[in-house]
Short mmCIF file of C-alpha atoms and ligand atoms in Angstrom, two decimals:
data_model
loop_
_atom_site.label_atom_id
_atom_site.label_comp_id
_atom_site.label_asym_id
_atom_site.label_seq_id
_atom_site.Cartn_x
_atom_site.Cartn_y
_atom_site.Cartn_z
CA UNK I 454 -31.39 78.37 -8.86
CA UNK I 455 -29.50 75.35 -10.09
CA UNK I 456 -26.83 75.80 -7.41
CA UNK I 457 -29.28 75.73 -4.56
CA UNK I 458 -30.75 72.54 -5.93
CA UNK I 459 -27.28 71.00 -6.00
CA UNK I 460 -26.63 72.06 -2.42
CA UNK I 461 -29.75 70.27 -1.21
CA UNK I 462 -28.87 67.19 -3.17
CA UNK I 463 -25.42 67.15 -1.57
CA UNK I 464 -26.86 67.57 1.92
CA UNK I 465 -29.42 64.81 1.41
CA UNK I 466 -26.77 62.44 0.09
CA UNK I 467 -24.58 63.19 3.09
CA UNK I 468 -27.41 62.57 5.55
CA UNK I 469 -28.47 59.39 3.75
CA UNK I 470 -24.86 58.17 3.88
CA UNK I 471 -24.61 58.91 7.60
CA UNK I 472 -27.90 57.10 8.25
CA UNK I 473 -26.60 54.08 6.36
CA UNK I 474 -23.38 54.13 8.35
CA UNK I 475 -25.16 54.52 11.67
CA UNK I 476 -27.66 51.77 10.88
CA UNK I 477 -24.82 49.32 11.50
CA UNK I 478 -24.52 50.59 15.08
CA UNK I 479 -27.53 48.65 16.32
CA UNK I 480 -26.14 45.12 15.94
CA UNK I 481 -27.64 43.07 18.74
CA UNK I 482 -24.40 41.15 19.23
CA UNK I 483 -22.15 44.20 19.52
CA UNK I 484 -23.98 47.38 20.43
CA UNK I 485 -24.16 49.15 23.77
CA UNK I 486 -27.12 50.98 22.22
CA UNK I 487 -28.98 47.72 21.74
CA UNK I 488 -28.49 46.06 25.15
CA UNK I 489 -29.25 42.35 25.58
CA UNK I 490 -28.82 42.00 29.32
CA UNK I 491 -29.93 43.70 32.55
CA UNK I 492 -26.55 45.32 33.29
CA UNK I 493 -26.16 46.76 29.79
CA UNK I 494 -29.76 48.05 29.95
CA UNK I 495 -29.04 49.96 33.15
CA UNK I 496 -25.92 51.40 31.60
CA UNK I 497 -27.87 52.54 28.55
CA UNK I 498 -30.47 54.15 30.83
CA UNK I 499 -27.71 56.22 32.43
CA UNK I 500 -26.49 57.30 29.03
CA UNK I 501 -30.03 58.31 28.11
CA UNK I 502 -30.46 60.45 31.23
CA UNK I 503 -27.20 62.32 30.71
CA UNK I 504 -27.74 62.80 26.98
CA UNK I 505 -31.29 64.09 27.57
CA UNK I 506 -30.13 66.59 30.18
CA UNK I 507 -27.25 67.76 28.01
CA UNK I 508 -29.55 68.16 25.02
CA UNK I 509 -32.06 70.12 27.09
CA UNK I 510 -29.34 72.49 28.33
CA UNK I 511 -27.85 73.00 24.87
CA UNK I 512 -31.24 73.68 23.27
CA UNK I 513 -32.39 76.14 25.96
CA UNK I 514 -29.07 78.03 26.02
CA UNK I 515 -28.94 78.30 22.24
CA UNK I 516 -32.56 79.46 22.00
CA UNK I 517 -31.90 82.20 24.54
CA UNK I 518 -28.66 83.17 22.79
CA UNK I 519 -30.35 83.39 19.40
CA UNK I 520 -33.25 85.37 20.86
CA UNK I 521 -30.86 87.82 22.51
CA UNK I 522 -28.80 88.23 19.36
CA UNK I 523 -31.84 89.30 17.36
CA UNK I 524 -33.76 91.14 20.04
CA UNK I 525 -30.90 93.39 21.15
CA UNK I 526 -28.92 93.79 17.96
CA UNK I 527 -27.89 97.29 16.92
CA UNK I 528 -30.42 98.96 14.66
CA UNK I 529 -31.11 102.54 13.54
CA UNK I 530 -32.40 104.56 16.47
CA UNK I 531 -31.05 102.07 19.01
CA UNK I 532 -27.49 102.36 20.38
CA UNK I 533 -27.35 98.62 21.19
CA UNK I 534 -27.02 98.75 25.00
CA UNK I 535 -30.06 97.11 26.60
CA UNK I 536 -31.15 97.65 30.19
CA UNK I 537 -28.48 96.31 32.57
CA UNK I 538 -29.66 93.78 35.17
CA UNK I 539 -26.42 92.98 37.01
CA UNK I 540 -26.97 91.69 40.55
CA UNK I 541 -30.60 90.80 39.92
CA UNK I 542 -31.46 88.49 42.80
CA UNK I 543 -34.29 86.62 41.15
CA UNK I 544 -32.22 85.77 38.06
CA UNK I 545 -29.18 84.73 40.08
CA UNK I 546 -31.27 82.31 42.13
CA UNK I 547 -32.99 80.87 39.05
CA UNK I 548 -29.76 80.05 37.27
CA UNK I 549 -28.16 78.56 40.36
CA UNK I 550 -31.12 76.38 41.27
CA UNK I 551 -31.79 74.96 37.79
CA UNK I 552 -28.29 73.41 37.41
CA UNK I 553 -28.55 72.07 40.97
CA UNK I 554 -31.78 70.29 40.13
CA UNK I 555 -30.30 68.94 36.90
CA UNK I 556 -27.24 67.64 38.76
CA UNK I 557 -29.41 65.86 41.32
CA UNK I 558 -31.46 64.21 38.54
CA UNK I 559 -28.20 63.12 36.92
CA UNK I 560 -26.27 62.26 40.07
CA UNK I 561 -28.67 60.14 42.11
CA UNK I 562 -29.29 57.37 39.54
CA UNK I 563 -25.64 57.46 38.41
CA UNK I 564 -24.27 56.91 41.91
CA UNK I 565 -26.94 54.29 42.66
CA UNK I 566 -26.24 52.30 39.49
CA UNK I 567 -22.46 52.56 39.72
CA UNK I 568 -22.43 51.26 43.29
CA UNK I 569 -24.99 48.53 42.57
CA UNK I 570 -22.95 47.34 39.60
CA UNK I 571 -19.77 47.29 41.67
CA UNK I 572 -21.28 44.85 44.21
CA UNK I 573 -19.40 41.62 44.78
CA UNK I 574 -21.76 38.85 43.65
CA UNK I 575 -19.25 36.02 43.88
CA UNK I 576 -21.09 34.54 46.89
CA UNK I 577 -24.48 34.50 45.11
CA UNK I 578 -26.04 31.12 44.81
CA UNK I 579 -25.87 29.92 41.18
CA UNK I 580 -23.45 32.67 40.11
CA UNK I 581 -20.96 31.38 37.54
CA UNK I 582 -17.50 32.64 38.47
CA UNK I 583 -15.06 33.17 35.62
CA UNK I 584 -11.46 34.25 36.08
CA UNK I 585 -10.49 36.23 33.01
CA UNK I 586 -6.84 36.71 32.12
CA UNK I 587 -6.01 39.06 29.28
CA UNK I 588 -2.93 38.30 27.18
CA UNK I 589 -1.46 40.06 24.19
CA UNK I 590 -3.71 39.26 22.14
CA UNK I 591 -6.05 36.60 23.47
CA UNK I 592 -8.37 35.88 26.36
CA UNK I 593 -8.13 33.08 28.88
CA UNK I 594 -11.26 31.97 30.73
CA UNK I 595 -10.94 29.85 33.83
CA UNK I 596 -13.94 28.36 35.63
CA UNK I 597 -12.44 27.79 39.11
CA UNK I 598 -15.50 25.95 40.43
CA UNK I 599 -15.26 23.45 37.58
CA UNK I 600 -11.51 23.21 37.12
CA UNK I 601 -11.81 24.18 33.45
CA UNK I 602 -9.67 26.54 31.38
CA UNK I 603 -10.57 27.65 27.89
CA UNK I 604 -9.76 30.49 25.50
CA UNK I 605 -11.43 33.02 23.21
CA UNK I 606 -14.95 31.74 23.76
CA UNK I 607 -16.77 32.28 27.02
CA UNK I 608 -19.53 29.66 27.20
CA UNK I 609 -22.22 30.59 29.75
CA UNK I 610 -25.76 29.44 30.55
CA UNK I 611 -28.92 31.49 29.81
CA UNK I 612 -30.57 33.61 32.48
CA UNK I 613 -27.64 33.50 34.89
CA UNK I 614 -25.36 35.83 36.77
CA UNK I 615 -21.77 35.73 35.58
CA UNK I 616 -19.12 37.11 37.93
CA UNK I 617 -15.92 38.21 36.21
CA UNK I 618 -12.61 38.43 38.06
CA UNK I 619 -10.24 40.05 35.61
CA UNK I 620 -6.48 40.34 35.56
CA UNK I 621 -3.73 40.62 32.97
CA UNK I 622 -0.68 38.51 32.15
CA UNK I 623 1.18 41.44 30.60
CA UNK I 624 0.01 44.97 29.79
CA UNK I 625 -3.18 46.94 30.39
CA UNK I 626 -6.24 45.56 28.56
CA UNK I 627 -9.94 46.10 29.07
CA UNK I 628 -12.69 43.50 29.06
CA UNK I 629 -15.81 44.62 27.23
CA UNK I 630 -18.94 42.91 25.89
CA UNK I 631 -20.83 45.93 24.52
CA UNK I 632 -24.27 44.27 24.31
CA UNK I 633 -24.04 42.67 27.77
CA UNK I 634 -21.86 44.77 30.04
CA UNK I 635 -18.69 46.63 30.38
CA UNK I 636 -16.09 47.44 30.77
CA UNK I 637 -13.37 46.60 33.21
CA UNK I 638 -9.62 47.17 32.99
CA UNK I 639 -7.11 44.42 33.63
CA UNK I 640 -4.31 46.04 35.55
CA UNK I 641 -0.59 45.27 35.33
CA UNK I 642 -0.35 46.31 39.01
CA UNK I 643 -1.62 42.80 39.72
CA UNK I 644 -4.95 43.57 41.35
CA UNK I 645 -8.06 41.65 40.35
CA UNK I 646 -10.96 43.77 39.07
CA UNK I 647 -14.52 42.50 39.37
CA UNK I 648 -17.69 43.01 37.43
CA UNK I 649 -20.78 40.95 36.79
CA UNK I 650 -23.41 40.65 34.11
CA UNK I 651 -26.66 38.80 33.64
CA UNK I 652 -27.12 36.68 30.56
CA UNK I 653 -30.36 37.10 28.57
CA UNK I 654 -33.05 34.44 28.80
CA UNK I 655 -32.49 33.40 25.20
CA UNK I 656 -29.41 31.88 23.60
CA UNK I 657 -27.10 33.95 21.44
CA UNK I 658 -23.54 34.87 20.57
CA UNK I 659 -22.14 38.23 21.62
CA UNK I 660 -18.94 39.86 20.50
CA UNK I 661 -16.39 40.91 23.11
CA UNK I 662 -13.54 43.35 22.61
CA UNK I 663 -10.36 44.53 24.21
CA UNK I 664 -11.07 48.21 24.88
CA UNK I 665 -7.61 49.43 25.81
CA UNK I 666 -4.88 49.97 23.24
CA UNK I 667 -2.43 47.17 24.10
CA UNK I 668 -0.14 46.75 21.10
CA UNK I 669 -0.10 46.31 17.31
CA UNK I 670 -2.81 43.62 17.30
CA UNK I 671 -5.08 45.29 19.84
CA UNK I 672 -7.86 45.68 17.28
CA UNK I 673 -7.74 41.91 16.63
CA UNK I 674 -8.19 40.95 20.27
CA UNK I 675 -11.80 39.81 19.96
CA UNK I 676 -13.63 37.11 21.85
CA UNK I 677 -17.10 35.63 21.86
CA UNK I 678 -19.61 35.16 24.63
CA UNK I 679 -21.76 32.18 23.79
CA UNK I 680 -24.98 32.03 25.80
CA UNK I 681 -26.32 28.47 25.65
CA UNK I 682 -29.27 26.62 27.22
CA UNK I 683 -28.74 24.71 30.47
CA UNK I 684 -28.56 21.32 28.79
CA UNK I 685 -25.83 22.46 26.38
CA UNK I 686 -23.94 24.12 29.22
CA UNK I 687 -23.94 20.91 31.28
CA UNK I 688 -22.79 18.96 28.19
CA UNK I 689 -20.02 21.47 27.59
CA UNK I 690 -18.72 21.27 31.16
CA UNK I 691 -18.68 17.47 30.99
CA UNK I 692 -16.96 17.42 27.59
CA UNK I 693 -14.30 19.90 28.73
CA UNK I 694 -13.45 17.59 31.63
CA UNK I 695 -13.20 14.47 29.45
CA UNK I 696 -9.74 13.04 28.68
CA UNK I 697 -7.90 14.64 25.75
CA UNK I 698 -8.12 13.17 22.28
CA UNK I 699 -4.87 13.03 20.29
CA UNK I 700 -4.44 12.67 16.50
CA UNK I 701 -4.98 9.08 15.31
CA UNK I 702 -1.95 9.05 13.01
CA UNK I 703 1.04 8.42 15.34
CA UNK I 704 3.38 10.65 13.29
CA UNK I 705 0.94 13.59 13.50
CA UNK I 706 0.28 12.89 17.21
CA UNK I 707 4.02 12.92 17.84
CA UNK I 708 4.54 16.20 15.98
CA UNK I 709 1.58 17.77 17.78
CA UNK I 710 2.85 16.73 21.20
CA UNK I 711 6.41 17.87 20.51
CA UNK I 712 5.74 21.08 18.61
CA UNK I 713 2.50 22.34 20.09
CA UNK I 714 1.88 20.93 23.56
CA UNK I 715 4.99 22.68 24.87
CA UNK I 716 2.78 25.76 24.85
CA UNK I 717 -0.84 24.67 24.38
CA UNK I 718 -3.09 22.33 26.33
CA UNK I 719 -5.74 19.86 25.20
CA UNK I 720 -7.70 18.22 28.00
CA UNK I 721 -5.31 17.20 30.76
CA UNK I 722 -2.26 17.27 28.44
CA UNK I 723 0.20 20.05 27.75
CA UNK I 724 0.91 23.40 29.32
CA UNK I 725 -1.64 25.81 30.70
CA UNK I 726 0.19 28.95 29.62
CA UNK I 727 -1.15 29.42 26.09
CA UNK I 728 -4.64 29.08 24.64
CA UNK I 729 -6.31 25.81 25.57
CA UNK I 730 -7.27 24.14 22.30
CA UNK I 731 -9.80 21.62 23.67
CA UNK I 732 -12.82 21.60 21.38
CA UNK I 733 -11.46 24.29 19.06
CA UNK I 734 -13.40 22.68 16.19
CA UNK I 735 -16.65 23.88 17.80
CA UNK I 736 -15.62 27.49 18.23
CA UNK I 737 -16.96 30.37 16.20
CA UNK I 738 -13.48 31.64 15.42
CA UNK I 739 -9.82 30.69 15.29
CA UNK I 740 -7.58 33.07 17.26
CA UNK I 741 -10.63 35.21 18.00
CA UNK I 742 -10.79 36.79 14.55
CA UNK I 743 -10.76 34.17 11.78
CA UNK I 744 -14.46 33.47 11.55
CA UNK I 745 -15.42 29.83 10.96
CA UNK I 746 -17.96 29.40 8.19
CA UNK I 747 -18.79 25.84 9.29
CA UNK I 748 -21.20 27.70 11.48
CA UNK I 749 -23.69 28.89 8.85
CA UNK I 750 -24.16 32.22 10.62
CA UNK I 751 -21.11 33.60 8.86
CA UNK I 752 -20.11 33.48 5.26
CA UNK I 753 -17.15 35.76 4.75
CA UNK I 754 -14.16 33.75 5.98
CA UNK I 755 -13.14 30.09 5.87
CA UNK I 756 -13.99 26.73 7.39
CA UNK I 757 -12.39 25.82 10.74
CA UNK I 758 -9.87 23.72 8.83
CA UNK I 759 -8.96 26.55 6.46
CA UNK I 760 -8.65 29.02 9.32
CA UNK I 761 -6.43 26.77 11.45
CA UNK I 762 -4.32 26.05 8.38
CA UNK I 763 -3.96 29.78 7.64
CA UNK I 764 -3.09 30.45 11.26
CA UNK I 765 -0.41 27.74 11.41
CA UNK I 766 1.10 28.83 8.08
CA UNK I 767 2.02 32.17 9.63
CA UNK I 768 0.51 33.37 12.91
CA UNK I 769 2.46 36.64 12.73
CA UNK I 770 0.85 37.58 9.42
CA UNK I 771 -2.62 37.25 10.97
CA UNK I 772 -1.91 38.90 14.33
CA UNK I 773 1.32 40.90 14.15
CA UNK I 774 3.32 40.74 17.37
CA UNK I 775 1.41 37.86 18.99
CA UNK I 776 3.30 35.35 21.14
CA UNK I 777 3.00 32.33 18.83
CA UNK I 778 6.04 31.89 16.58
CA UNK I 779 5.80 30.34 13.15
CA UNK I 780 6.36 26.63 13.91
CA UNK I 781 8.33 24.61 11.33
CA UNK I 782 5.97 21.90 10.04
CA UNK I 783 6.13 19.55 7.06
CA UNK I 784 3.22 19.75 4.64
CA UNK I 785 1.84 16.48 6.07
CA UNK I 786 2.07 17.81 9.62
CA UNK I 787 0.45 21.10 8.66
CA UNK I 788 -2.48 19.33 7.01
CA UNK I 789 -2.70 16.56 9.61
CA UNK I 790 -2.69 18.88 12.63
CA UNK I 791 -5.17 21.28 10.99
CA UNK I 792 -7.52 18.38 10.22
CA UNK I 793 -7.17 16.98 13.75
CA UNK I 794 -7.90 20.34 15.44
CA UNK I 795 -10.77 21.16 13.07
CA UNK I 796 -12.36 17.80 13.95
CA UNK I 797 -11.76 18.29 17.68
CA UNK I 798 -15.39 18.99 18.54
CA UNK I 799 -17.15 18.60 21.86
CA UNK I 800 -20.63 18.24 20.28
CA UNK I 801 -22.26 19.79 23.28
CA UNK I 802 -25.09 21.67 21.59
CA UNK I 803 -28.59 20.47 22.42
CA UNK I 804 -31.12 19.99 19.61
CA UNK I 805 -32.87 23.11 20.80
CA UNK I 806 -29.72 25.23 20.55
CA UNK I 807 -28.96 23.92 17.07
CA UNK I 808 -32.48 24.84 15.93
CA UNK I 809 -32.23 28.30 17.49
CA UNK I 810 -28.94 28.87 15.73
CA UNK I 811 -30.48 27.88 12.44
CA UNK I 812 -33.42 30.29 12.79
CA UNK I 813 -31.33 33.25 13.95
CA UNK I 814 -29.01 32.64 10.98
CA UNK I 815 -31.92 33.03 8.63
CA UNK I 816 -33.05 36.24 10.28
CA UNK I 817 -29.55 37.64 10.14
CA UNK I 818 -29.17 36.97 6.46
CA UNK I 819 -32.46 38.51 5.46
C1 HEC O 2398 5.79 29.31 21.89
C2 HEC O 2398 4.47 28.89 22.23
C3 HEC O 2398 3.58 28.31 21.15
C4 HEC O 2398 3.80 27.22 20.35
C5 HEC O 2398 5.04 26.35 20.28
C6 HEC O 2398 2.60 27.05 19.57
N1 HEC O 2398 1.69 28.00 19.88
FE1 HEC O 2398 -0.18 28.16 19.14
N2 HEC O 2398 -0.47 29.87 20.14
C7 HEC O 2398 0.42 30.44 21.02
C8 HEC O 2398 -0.10 31.69 21.48
C9 HEC O 2398 0.58 32.65 22.43
C10 HEC O 2398 -1.35 31.86 20.85
C11 HEC O 2398 -2.31 33.05 21.00
C12 HEC O 2398 -2.06 34.02 19.91
C13 HEC O 2398 -3.02 35.19 19.95
O1 HEC O 2398 -4.17 35.01 19.58
O2 HEC O 2398 -2.57 36.26 20.36
C14 HEC O 2398 -1.56 30.69 20.04
C15 HEC O 2398 -2.72 30.45 19.28
C16 HEC O 2398 -2.97 29.30 18.60
C17 HEC O 2398 -4.23 28.97 17.97
C18 HEC O 2398 -5.48 29.81 18.00
C19 HEC O 2398 -6.15 29.47 19.32
C20 HEC O 2398 -7.56 29.92 19.54
O3 HEC O 2398 -7.93 29.90 20.70
O4 HEC O 2398 -8.30 30.24 18.61
C21 HEC O 2398 -4.08 27.74 17.42
C22 HEC O 2398 -5.13 26.95 16.64
C23 HEC O 2398 -2.74 27.30 17.69
N3 HEC O 2398 -2.09 28.27 18.41
C24 HEC O 2398 -2.23 26.10 17.28
C25 HEC O 2398 -0.90 25.72 17.47
C26 HEC O 2398 -0.35 24.50 16.94
C27 HEC O 2398 -1.11 23.47 16.15
C28 HEC O 2398 0.97 24.49 17.30
C29 HEC O 2398 2.01 23.47 16.94
C30 HEC O 2398 2.25 23.32 15.54
C31 HEC O 2398 1.22 25.69 18.10
N4 HEC O 2398 0.06 26.40 18.16
C32 HEC O 2398 2.43 26.01 18.67
C33 HEC O 2398 1.64 29.92 21.41
C34 HEC O 2398 2.25 28.81 20.83
CU1 CU O 2399 -5.74 44.16 24.70
#
């Protein structure tokens, strides 16, 4: 008696644990099961159709199997061989036609959606074209129509069509924003792969991921898609095009130009090969994964300053195998450059966006 009680308790605990674990799967900023844009919604609909059909088939087959097991099992006075119906025309037709119907129900919307989502929308009026280049282990976003290059944070306007042209600078990666759309491989063969997605009509921040194992820091290759209102987007474009700002202290400015701008760019200065640092003080993260708590939405990492400082102290410790070496800096340079970059803000957010951020933060914390 006691044992059975224990068994139930164990089962309930297990199920409760699983429910708790799965409850984290619905995050609006990261879940394909909680789509926030038209493309992701269509993709979820396809998943629903195929899962429903599969479930139907499994349930029906198992019910028949269980019925047969009991109905025709060997019992006293019954030798266990039921009536044989091999070659029964009616049955053969039934179990050929049912799968055909199921395949049509599954196939027609799948082919329709897949082809519709593969359309080239780069000529659409108002489409925002973004050239994405994947690098071990960061993302480069170029806006060819605007002449802007940025990194790690894809800033896009609300209620718009975004056309992605994706390629890689090194190995195979895959561009994926679970809540908005996905995903598309970036191929070392050199071809450009296209996809598009529609941003929701409200502002928000969505988490993007590399979805193809690409090296030791693959799991740290995150980016953000920041959907902002039209006013903020216009401000951002203008601020990105403004002349670069260098550190005020000449010694720090000199160190920054010599030791950092050989790789990085700010504004019109420096090289375009490694992450563009213009406005890094505004971003949600440093290096895609160190979350900036200056933005009140998050509370488990450090301020922008702390995160840049940590990154510069030893980039390899944070993202093993990434292409930024540990740069020799004096303590003054380390602090001065961290302070300068943390304060490098573009201040593009409209009042409305700031207020929205503040309310969604509250909801998230509750
Ligand atoms: C040899 C080239 C190189 C040099 C020199 C270099 N970096 Fe980097 N840096 C990189 C690369 C590559 C990354 C991307 C690493 C990743 O995320 O995989 C990066 C990333 C960063 C990031 C995070 C960027 C982001 O978008 O969040 C910061 C901040 C940064 N570097 C600052 C500096 C500073 C400051 C210096 C000078 C002291 C410097 N770097 C020198 C190559 C370099
Ligand atoms: Cu990758």
